[in-house]
XYZ file of C-alpha atoms in Angstrom:
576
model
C 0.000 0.000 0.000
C 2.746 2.984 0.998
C 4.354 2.455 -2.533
C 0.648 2.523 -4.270
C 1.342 5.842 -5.996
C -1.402 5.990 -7.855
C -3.635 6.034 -4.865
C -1.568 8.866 -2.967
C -3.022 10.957 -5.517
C -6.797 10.326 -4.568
C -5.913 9.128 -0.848
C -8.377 10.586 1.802
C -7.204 11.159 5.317
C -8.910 7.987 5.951
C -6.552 5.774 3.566
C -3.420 7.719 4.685
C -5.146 7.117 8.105
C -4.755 3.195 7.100
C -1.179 3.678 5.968
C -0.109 5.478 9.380
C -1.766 2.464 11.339
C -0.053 -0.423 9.069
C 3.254 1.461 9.378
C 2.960 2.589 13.420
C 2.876 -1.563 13.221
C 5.733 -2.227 11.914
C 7.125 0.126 14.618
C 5.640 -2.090 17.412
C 7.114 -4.764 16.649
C 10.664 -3.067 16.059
C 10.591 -2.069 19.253
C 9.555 -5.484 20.556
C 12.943 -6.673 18.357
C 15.705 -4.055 19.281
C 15.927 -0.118 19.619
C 13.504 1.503 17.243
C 15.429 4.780 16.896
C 19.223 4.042 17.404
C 21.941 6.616 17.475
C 25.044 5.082 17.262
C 25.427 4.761 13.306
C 28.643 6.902 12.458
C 28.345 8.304 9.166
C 31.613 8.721 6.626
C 30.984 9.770 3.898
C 28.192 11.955 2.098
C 26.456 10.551 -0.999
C 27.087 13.890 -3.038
C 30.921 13.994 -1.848
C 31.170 10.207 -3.121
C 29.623 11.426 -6.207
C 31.962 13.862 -6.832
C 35.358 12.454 -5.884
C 34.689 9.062 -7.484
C 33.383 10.352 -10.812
C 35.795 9.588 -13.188
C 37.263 6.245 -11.146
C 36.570 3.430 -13.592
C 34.966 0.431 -12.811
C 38.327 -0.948 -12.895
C 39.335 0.974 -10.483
C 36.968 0.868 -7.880
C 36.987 -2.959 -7.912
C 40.986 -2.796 -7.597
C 40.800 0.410 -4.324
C 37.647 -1.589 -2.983
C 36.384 1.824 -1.595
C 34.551 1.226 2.025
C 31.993 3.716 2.859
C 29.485 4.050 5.421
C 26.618 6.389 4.386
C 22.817 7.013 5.356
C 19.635 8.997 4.207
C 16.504 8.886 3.281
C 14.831 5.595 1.460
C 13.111 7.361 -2.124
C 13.249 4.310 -4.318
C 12.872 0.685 -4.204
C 12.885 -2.162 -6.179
C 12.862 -5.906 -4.624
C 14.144 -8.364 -7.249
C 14.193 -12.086 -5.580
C 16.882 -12.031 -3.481
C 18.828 -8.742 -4.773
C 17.422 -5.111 -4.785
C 18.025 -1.207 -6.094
C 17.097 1.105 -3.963
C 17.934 4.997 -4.265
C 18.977 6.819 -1.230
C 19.241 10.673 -0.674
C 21.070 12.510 1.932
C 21.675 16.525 2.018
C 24.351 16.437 -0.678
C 22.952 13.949 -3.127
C 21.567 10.753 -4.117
C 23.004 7.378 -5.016
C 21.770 3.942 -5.537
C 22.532 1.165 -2.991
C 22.548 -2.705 -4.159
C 21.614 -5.041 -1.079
C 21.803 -9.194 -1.433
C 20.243 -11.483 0.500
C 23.910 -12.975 1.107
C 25.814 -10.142 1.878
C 23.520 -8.505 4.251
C 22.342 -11.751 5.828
C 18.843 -13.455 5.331
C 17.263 -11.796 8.551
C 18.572 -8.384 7.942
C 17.165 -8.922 3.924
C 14.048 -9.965 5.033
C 13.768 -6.598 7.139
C 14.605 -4.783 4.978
C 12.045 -5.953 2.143
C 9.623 -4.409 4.818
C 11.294 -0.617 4.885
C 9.230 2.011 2.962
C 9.952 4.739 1.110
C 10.571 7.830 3.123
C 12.941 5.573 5.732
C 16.286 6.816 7.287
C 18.478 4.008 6.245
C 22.416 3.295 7.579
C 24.973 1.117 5.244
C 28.071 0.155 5.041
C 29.611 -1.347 1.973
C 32.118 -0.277 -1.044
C 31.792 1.373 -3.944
C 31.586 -0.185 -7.686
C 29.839 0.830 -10.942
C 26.579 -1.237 -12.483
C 25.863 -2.426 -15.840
C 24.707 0.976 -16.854
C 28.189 2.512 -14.982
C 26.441 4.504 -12.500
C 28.462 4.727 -9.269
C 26.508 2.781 -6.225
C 26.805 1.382 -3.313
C 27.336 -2.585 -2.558
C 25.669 -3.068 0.660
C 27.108 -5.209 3.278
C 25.497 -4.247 6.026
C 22.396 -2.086 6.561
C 20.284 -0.519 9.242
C 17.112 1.003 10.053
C 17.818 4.296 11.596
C 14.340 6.133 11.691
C 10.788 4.998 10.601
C 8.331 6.718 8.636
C 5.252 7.129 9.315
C 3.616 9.030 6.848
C 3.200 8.136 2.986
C 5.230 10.779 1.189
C 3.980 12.120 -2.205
C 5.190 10.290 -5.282
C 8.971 11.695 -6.103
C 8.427 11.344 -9.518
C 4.962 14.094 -9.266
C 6.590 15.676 -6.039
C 4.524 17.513 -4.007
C 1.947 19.896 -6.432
C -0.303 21.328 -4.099
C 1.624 24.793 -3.683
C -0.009 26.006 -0.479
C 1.318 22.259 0.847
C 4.734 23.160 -0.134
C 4.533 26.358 2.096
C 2.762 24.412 5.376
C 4.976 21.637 5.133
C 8.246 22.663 3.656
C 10.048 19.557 5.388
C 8.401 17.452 2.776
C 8.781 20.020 0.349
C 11.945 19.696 0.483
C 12.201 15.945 0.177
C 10.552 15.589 -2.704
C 10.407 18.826 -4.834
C 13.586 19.401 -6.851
C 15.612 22.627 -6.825
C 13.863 23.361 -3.192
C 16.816 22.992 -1.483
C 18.697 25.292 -4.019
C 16.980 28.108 -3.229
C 17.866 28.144 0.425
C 21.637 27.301 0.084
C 21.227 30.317 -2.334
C 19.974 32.715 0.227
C 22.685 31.487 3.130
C 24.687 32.874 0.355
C 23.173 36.076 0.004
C 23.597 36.522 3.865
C 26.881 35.307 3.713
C 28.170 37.564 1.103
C 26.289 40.761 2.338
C 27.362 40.020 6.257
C 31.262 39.444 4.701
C 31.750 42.697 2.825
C 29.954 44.367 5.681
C 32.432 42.665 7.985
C 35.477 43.345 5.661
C 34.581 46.994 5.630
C 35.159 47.425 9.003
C 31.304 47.755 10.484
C 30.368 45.768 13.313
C 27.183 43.487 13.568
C 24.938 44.242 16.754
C 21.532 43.068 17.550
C 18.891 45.276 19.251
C 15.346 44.775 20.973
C 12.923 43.041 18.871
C 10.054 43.769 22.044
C 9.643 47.980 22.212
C 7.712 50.394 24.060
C 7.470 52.632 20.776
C 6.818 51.354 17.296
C 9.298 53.791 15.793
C 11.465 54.199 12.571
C 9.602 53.559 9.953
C 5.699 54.142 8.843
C 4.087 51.056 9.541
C 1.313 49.277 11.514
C 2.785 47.430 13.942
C 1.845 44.153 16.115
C 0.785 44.506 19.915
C 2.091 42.523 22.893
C 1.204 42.827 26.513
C 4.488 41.710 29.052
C 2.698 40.394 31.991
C 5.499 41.103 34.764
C 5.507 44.968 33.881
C 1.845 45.410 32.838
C 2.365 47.182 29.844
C 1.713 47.204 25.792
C 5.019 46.516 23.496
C 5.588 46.339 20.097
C 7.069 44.116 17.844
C 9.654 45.752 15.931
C 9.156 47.399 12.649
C 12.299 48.711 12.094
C 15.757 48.618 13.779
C 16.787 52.243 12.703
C 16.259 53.784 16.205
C 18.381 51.456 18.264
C 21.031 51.244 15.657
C 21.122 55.280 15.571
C 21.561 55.296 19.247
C 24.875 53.370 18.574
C 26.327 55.659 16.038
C 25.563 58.499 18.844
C 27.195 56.305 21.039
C 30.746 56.141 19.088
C 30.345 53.262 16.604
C 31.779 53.895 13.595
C 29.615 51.748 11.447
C 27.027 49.035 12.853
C 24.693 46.646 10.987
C 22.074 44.369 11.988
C 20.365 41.366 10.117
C 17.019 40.609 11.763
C 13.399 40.163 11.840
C 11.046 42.697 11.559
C 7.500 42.891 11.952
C 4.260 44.878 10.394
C 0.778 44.098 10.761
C -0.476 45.116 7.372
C -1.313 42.965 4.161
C -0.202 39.713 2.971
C 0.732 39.289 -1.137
C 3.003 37.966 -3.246
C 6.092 40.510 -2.211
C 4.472 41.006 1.685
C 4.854 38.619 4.777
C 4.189 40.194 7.901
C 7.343 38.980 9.376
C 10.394 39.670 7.319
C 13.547 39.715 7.140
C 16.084 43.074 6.786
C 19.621 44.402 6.665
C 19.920 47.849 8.249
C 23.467 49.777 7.747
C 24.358 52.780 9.569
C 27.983 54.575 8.711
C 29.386 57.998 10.330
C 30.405 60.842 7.700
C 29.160 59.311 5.182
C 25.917 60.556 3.013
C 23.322 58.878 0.948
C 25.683 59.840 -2.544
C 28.383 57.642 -0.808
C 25.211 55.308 0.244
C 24.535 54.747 -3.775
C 27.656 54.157 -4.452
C 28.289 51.123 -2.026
C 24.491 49.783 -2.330
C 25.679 49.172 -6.036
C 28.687 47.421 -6.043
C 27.707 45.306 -2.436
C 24.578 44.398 -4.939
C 26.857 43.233 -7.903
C 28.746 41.567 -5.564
C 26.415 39.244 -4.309
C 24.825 38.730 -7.790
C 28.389 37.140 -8.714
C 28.250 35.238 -5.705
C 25.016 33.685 -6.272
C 24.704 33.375 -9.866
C 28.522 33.315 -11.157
C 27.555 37.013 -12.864
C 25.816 40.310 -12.602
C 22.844 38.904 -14.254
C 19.661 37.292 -13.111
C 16.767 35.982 -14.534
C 13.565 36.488 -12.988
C 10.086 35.890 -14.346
C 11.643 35.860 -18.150
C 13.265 39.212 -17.468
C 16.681 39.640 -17.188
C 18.126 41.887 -14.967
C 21.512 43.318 -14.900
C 23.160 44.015 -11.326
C 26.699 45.564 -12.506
C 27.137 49.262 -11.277
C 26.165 52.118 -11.978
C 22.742 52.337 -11.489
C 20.613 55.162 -13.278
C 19.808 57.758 -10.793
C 15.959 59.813 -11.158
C 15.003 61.946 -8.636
C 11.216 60.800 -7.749
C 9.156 64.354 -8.548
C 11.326 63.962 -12.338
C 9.631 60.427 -12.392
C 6.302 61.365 -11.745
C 6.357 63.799 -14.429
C 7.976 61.443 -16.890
C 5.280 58.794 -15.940
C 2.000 61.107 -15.740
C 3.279 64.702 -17.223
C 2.244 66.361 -13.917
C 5.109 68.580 -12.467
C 4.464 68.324 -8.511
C 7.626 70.851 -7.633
C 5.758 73.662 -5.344
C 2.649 72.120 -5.298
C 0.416 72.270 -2.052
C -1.367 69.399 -0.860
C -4.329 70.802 -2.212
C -3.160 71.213 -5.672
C -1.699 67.301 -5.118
C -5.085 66.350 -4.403
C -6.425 67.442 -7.053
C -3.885 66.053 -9.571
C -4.903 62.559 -8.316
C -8.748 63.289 -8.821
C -7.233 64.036 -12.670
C -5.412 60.731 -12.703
C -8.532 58.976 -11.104
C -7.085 57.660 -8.351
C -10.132 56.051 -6.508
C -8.093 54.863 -3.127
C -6.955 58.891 -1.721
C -9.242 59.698 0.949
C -8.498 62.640 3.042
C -6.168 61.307 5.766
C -3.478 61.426 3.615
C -0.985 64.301 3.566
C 0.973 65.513 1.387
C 3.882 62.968 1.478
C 1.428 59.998 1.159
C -0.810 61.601 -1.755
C 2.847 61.512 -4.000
C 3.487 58.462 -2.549
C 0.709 56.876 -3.906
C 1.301 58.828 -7.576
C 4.542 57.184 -7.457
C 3.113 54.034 -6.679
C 0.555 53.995 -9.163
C 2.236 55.134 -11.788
C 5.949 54.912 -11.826
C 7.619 51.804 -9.414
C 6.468 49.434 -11.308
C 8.514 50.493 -14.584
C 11.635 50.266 -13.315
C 12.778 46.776 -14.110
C 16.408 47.818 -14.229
C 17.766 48.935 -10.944
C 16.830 52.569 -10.377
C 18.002 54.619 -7.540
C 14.410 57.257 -7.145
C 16.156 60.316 -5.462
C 15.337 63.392 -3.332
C 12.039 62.619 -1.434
C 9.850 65.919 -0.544
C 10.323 66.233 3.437
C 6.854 65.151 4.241
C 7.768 61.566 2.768
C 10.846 61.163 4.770
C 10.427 62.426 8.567
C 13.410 60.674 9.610
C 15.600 62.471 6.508
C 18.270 65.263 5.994
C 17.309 67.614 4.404
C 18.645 68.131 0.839
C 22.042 70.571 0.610
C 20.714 72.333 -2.141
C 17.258 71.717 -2.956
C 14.590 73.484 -0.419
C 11.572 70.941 0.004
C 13.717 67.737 -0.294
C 15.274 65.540 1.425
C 18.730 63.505 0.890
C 17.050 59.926 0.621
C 17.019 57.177 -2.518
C 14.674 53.803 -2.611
C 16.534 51.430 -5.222
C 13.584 50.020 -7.335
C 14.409 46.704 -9.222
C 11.959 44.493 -11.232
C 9.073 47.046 -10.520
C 9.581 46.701 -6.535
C 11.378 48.462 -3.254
C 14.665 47.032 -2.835
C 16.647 49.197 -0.284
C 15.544 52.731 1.564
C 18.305 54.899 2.634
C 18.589 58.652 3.923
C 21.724 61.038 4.706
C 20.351 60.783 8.078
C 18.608 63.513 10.220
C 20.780 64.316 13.258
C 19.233 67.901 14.424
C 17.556 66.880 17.512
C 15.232 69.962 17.041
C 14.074 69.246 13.086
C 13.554 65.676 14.078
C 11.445 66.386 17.603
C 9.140 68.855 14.854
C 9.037 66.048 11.991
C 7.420 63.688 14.993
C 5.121 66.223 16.059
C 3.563 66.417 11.874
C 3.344 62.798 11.912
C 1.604 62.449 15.034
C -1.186 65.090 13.429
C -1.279 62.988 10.638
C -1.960 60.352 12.965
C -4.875 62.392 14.219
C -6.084 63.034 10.673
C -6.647 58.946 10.467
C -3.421 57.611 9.206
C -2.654 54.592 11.356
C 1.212 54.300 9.989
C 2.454 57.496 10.971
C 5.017 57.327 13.666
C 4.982 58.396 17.463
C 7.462 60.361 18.773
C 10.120 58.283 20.506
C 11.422 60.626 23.238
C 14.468 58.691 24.582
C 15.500 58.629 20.466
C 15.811 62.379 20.705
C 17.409 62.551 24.217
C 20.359 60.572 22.280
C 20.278 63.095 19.087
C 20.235 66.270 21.806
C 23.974 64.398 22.731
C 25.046 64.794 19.172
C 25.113 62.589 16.208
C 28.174 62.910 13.664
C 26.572 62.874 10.159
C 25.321 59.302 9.139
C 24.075 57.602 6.312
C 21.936 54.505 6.626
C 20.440 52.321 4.417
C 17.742 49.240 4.382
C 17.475 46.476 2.360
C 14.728 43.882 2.011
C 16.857 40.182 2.330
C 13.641 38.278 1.198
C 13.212 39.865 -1.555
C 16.780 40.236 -2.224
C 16.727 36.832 -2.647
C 13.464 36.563 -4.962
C 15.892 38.758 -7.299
C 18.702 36.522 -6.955
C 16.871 33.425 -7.385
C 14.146 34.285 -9.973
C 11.366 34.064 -7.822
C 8.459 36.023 -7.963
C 6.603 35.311 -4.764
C 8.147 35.917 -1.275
C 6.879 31.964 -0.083
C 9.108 30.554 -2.353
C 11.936 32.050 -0.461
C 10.626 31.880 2.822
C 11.087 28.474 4.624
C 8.215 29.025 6.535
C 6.169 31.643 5.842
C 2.777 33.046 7.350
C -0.188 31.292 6.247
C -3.959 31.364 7.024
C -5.412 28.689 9.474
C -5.360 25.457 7.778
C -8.822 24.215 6.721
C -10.231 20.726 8.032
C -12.500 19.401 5.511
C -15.374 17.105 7.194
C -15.150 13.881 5.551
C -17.702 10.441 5.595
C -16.223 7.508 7.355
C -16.187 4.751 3.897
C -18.870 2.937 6.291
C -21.187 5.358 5.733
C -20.644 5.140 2.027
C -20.867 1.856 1.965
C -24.465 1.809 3.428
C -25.572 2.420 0.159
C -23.978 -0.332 -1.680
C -20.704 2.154 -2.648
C -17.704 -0.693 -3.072
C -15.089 1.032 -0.351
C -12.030 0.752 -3.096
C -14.551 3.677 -5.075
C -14.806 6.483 -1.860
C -11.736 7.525 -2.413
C -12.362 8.260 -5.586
C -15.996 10.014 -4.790
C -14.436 12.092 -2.327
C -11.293 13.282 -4.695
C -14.424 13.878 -6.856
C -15.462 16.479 -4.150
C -18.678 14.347 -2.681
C -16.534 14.478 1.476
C -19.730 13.283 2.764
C -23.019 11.105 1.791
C -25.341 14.108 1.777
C -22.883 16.004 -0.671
C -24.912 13.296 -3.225
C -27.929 14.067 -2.208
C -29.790 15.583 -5.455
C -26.423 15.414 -7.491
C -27.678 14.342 -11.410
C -26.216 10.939 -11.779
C -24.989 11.071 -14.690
C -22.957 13.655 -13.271
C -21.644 11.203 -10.732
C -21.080 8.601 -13.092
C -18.623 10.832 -15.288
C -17.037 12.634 -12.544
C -15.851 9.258 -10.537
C -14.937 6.973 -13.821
C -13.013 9.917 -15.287
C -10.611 9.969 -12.205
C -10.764 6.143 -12.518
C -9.239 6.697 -15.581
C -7.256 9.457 -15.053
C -5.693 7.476 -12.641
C -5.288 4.473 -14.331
C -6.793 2.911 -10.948
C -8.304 0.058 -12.978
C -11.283 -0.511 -10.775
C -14.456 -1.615 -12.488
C -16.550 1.113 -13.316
C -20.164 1.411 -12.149
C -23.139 1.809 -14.470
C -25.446 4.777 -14.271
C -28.238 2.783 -12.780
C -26.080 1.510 -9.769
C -25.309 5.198 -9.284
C -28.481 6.763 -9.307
C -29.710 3.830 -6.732
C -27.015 5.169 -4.672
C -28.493 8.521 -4.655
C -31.779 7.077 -3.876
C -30.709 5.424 -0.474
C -29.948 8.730 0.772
């Protein structure tokens, strides 16, 4: 039954239900026979390693070396043949097929392990040789069972298809889903890269609270907590720019941080409400210098990952080599709509997005939001290539410089690639005064209705009243980061485990019930795949309909059962 694969494709929980109990079993009486989970199997050698080293050793020569290895992993193929068998095994690194005789393993350990199933941790020793077909295996000449399974996995030749599966339970994902695995080792090396030229560049990684009192440095909605011992409200983090800011006050020259961070707003393809970001704070430095590292720590890690400065993502290509074009964001908008926005009074802002028919303003936004949402509209989603979008009016960037020569602006860039926010970075705002009166507009706009505006976080301008050198920081997104560098275009796929909604239970009939009405219990399975869970989901169902909904999966599946006629399926529907 667990190597049925046809059936895992129409099995209910009942018949996996079945599976469990006929494998828990096996495990009773394991445990009646010796230790069920042992741990004293010490592995050599990885199957991927073996792979690689032996590749071009000759049959020849691996009979003359006689090569002893001891390996283990994870049972994904098997084929019984008398008294000698194939099986495939896969470990971390690789896969590699093992042969096992009857008389080299021993007729009681052979007739244990004719009762293994797929999904097994497995032990061996043996050497190395190459079959008929020269593929490099494994002779068994001993062999273990090192952890049972008790749950069918999906058929590794479909994998698992279901994608919201492949997000709740990545661990089989993983198994059985090719190029899964790739993706991750990818984004360690995204991290790696970005943490080593941080490190080689003489800035030093801190962490800072994730629990605060104030939801502060950047405009978000932010989760709620309550800590029990002190009786008060905290927040999860939304940003670490405060804390970090409090160092560079403090005397650090440079510090960085690489941590979760938290907003209670929307879930989408590019959104999870818990994600992951690099924040990068530098003395004397501003956000021109900021561009200017942003693009070659990006190329960087593009070679890392991908051997160049290209990627491929969603049939685009996408070229990370520096420089990056450089727009300032008003000079977008007008390119984009032909509106000019320079001077222009909320008001007059307003009413250029009544023009453009923008149906979502509503009067709680300002004037920073209103161009935000032009921009947004209109303009990020061009910019495949990445685009540093320059000079932000003030009333976008509260926590901003303002700009050395142009009156209204502010020194800050987003770099936009593939249509999306990559990084956010400022020359950062170090008169204690300016910032205190930035807080005080964003806590009217909070009054006006805007539930992301940020509260004024007192302690942060105690620490700017002590003097901050001039500071440039930057943000940048690491999941989607790694969407770029990976060609992914959702956030999930990059995400081991990310947020979901609550699974669903669907009620299903017991096959008793079913077979109250003369059903043959081989055929619920197939009813229920058909989307009839229970006997009154027939009830009134055209039976014709029925009949050509179950005998199609019958054939679909190639299940071979014999079919019913239409008479034996209305007199089902007639029991009811």
């Amino acid at each position: 039954m667990s190597e049925n694969h046809a059936l895992n494709d129409v099995s209910t929980p009942e018949s996996e239900n079945s599976i469990v109990a006929e494998r828990r079993e096996k495990l009773a009486k394991i445990r009646e026979a010796r230790v069920a989970y042992p741990n004293d199997f010490v592995r050599k050698d990885t199957l991927g390693d073996l792979a690689e080293q032996y590749a071009s050793s000759t049959k020849e020569d691996l009979e003359a070396k006689r090569i002893e290895v001891a390996v283990a992993g994870r049972l994904m193929l098997k084929r019984v043949m008398g008294k000698a068998s194939f099986v495939t095994v896969q470990d971390f690194t690789g896969s590699m097929q093992f042969f096992i005789r009857e008389d080299a393993v021993g007729a009681q350990n052979y007739d244990d392990f004719k009762t293994f199933d797929l999904g097994d941790i497995i032990a061996a020793t043996g050497y190395l040789f190459r079959t008929n077909t020269g593929e490099l295996a494994v002779h068994v000449e001993s062999l273990r069972l090192m952890a049972k399974n008790l749950r069918p996995l999906p058929d590794k030749f479909k994998g698992l298809q279901d994608t919201e599966m492949c997000y709740r339970q990545r661990y089989v994902d993983l198994v059985v889903n090719d190029g899964i695995k790739e993706t991750f080792l990818k984004r360690a090396t995204v991290v790696k890269t970005l943490r080593n030229a941080l490190d080689e560049a003489g800035y030093t990684e801190v962490e800072t609270p994730i629990l605060q009192s104030i939801a502060g440095g950047a405009s978000a909605r932010p989760f709620i907590t309550h800590h029990n011992s002190l009786d008060m409200d905290l927040y999860l983090r939304i940003a670490t720019e405060l804390y970090l800011k409090r160092l560079i006050v403090g005397g650090f020259e440079g510090v960085y941080e690489i941590g979760k961070n938290f907003r209670n707003e929307g879930m989408d393809k590019t959104h999870n409400p818990e994600f992951t970001c690099m924040e990068l704070y530098v003395q004397y430095k501003d956000y021109n210098w900021m561009m200017n590292f942003t693009e070659k720590l990006l190329e960087r890690i593009c070679i890392a990952v991908n051997g160049s400065t290209e990627t491929v993502v969603d049939g685009k290509t996408i070229n990370f080599k520096a420089p990056y074009r450089r727009l300032p964001i008003l000079d977008a908008i007008k390119e984009k709509t032909g509106y000019d926005l320079n001077g222009k009074s909320e008001e007059e802002i307003r009413q250029v997005c009544k023009e453009l028919k923008m149906e979502e303003i509503d009067e709680t936004m300002g004037k920073g939001k209103l161009i935000d949402e032009i921009f947004g509209e209109f303009c990020e989603g061009t910019y495949i290539q990445p685009t540093f979008i320059t000079d932000y009016p003030v009333e976008m960037s509260p926590l901003t410089k303002m700009h050395r020569s142009k009156p209204g602006l502010t020194e800050r860039f987003e770099l936009m690639v593939n249509g999306k926010e990559l990084a956010n970075a400022y020359s950062e705002l170090n008169d204690p005064l300016d910032q205190e009166e930035r807080f005080k507009e964003q806590m009217r706009l909070a009054d006006k209705g805007d539930d992301e505006a940020m509260i004024i976080d007192q302690d942060f301008l105690r620490a700017l009243q002590y003097g901050m050198p001039p500071t440039s920081g930057i943000g940048i997104g690491i999941d989607r980061l790694v969407m770029l560098m990976t060609g992914q275009t959702t956030i999930q796929e990059v995400l081991f485990f990310p947020q979901m909604r609550p699974e669903k239970v669907v009620k299903k009939d017991a096959a008793a019930k079913y077979m109250e009405l003369g059903i043959a219990e081989d055929w619920v399975p197939v009813i229920q795949k058909a989307g009839y869970n229970t006997v009154a989901d027939m009830k009134d169902v055209n039976p014709q309909k029925l009949h050509q909904d179950i005998c199609g999966i019958n054939k679909k599946y190639k299940l071979e059962l014999t079919n019913p006629s239409v008479n034996d399926v209305t007199e089902w529907i007639q029991k009811i």
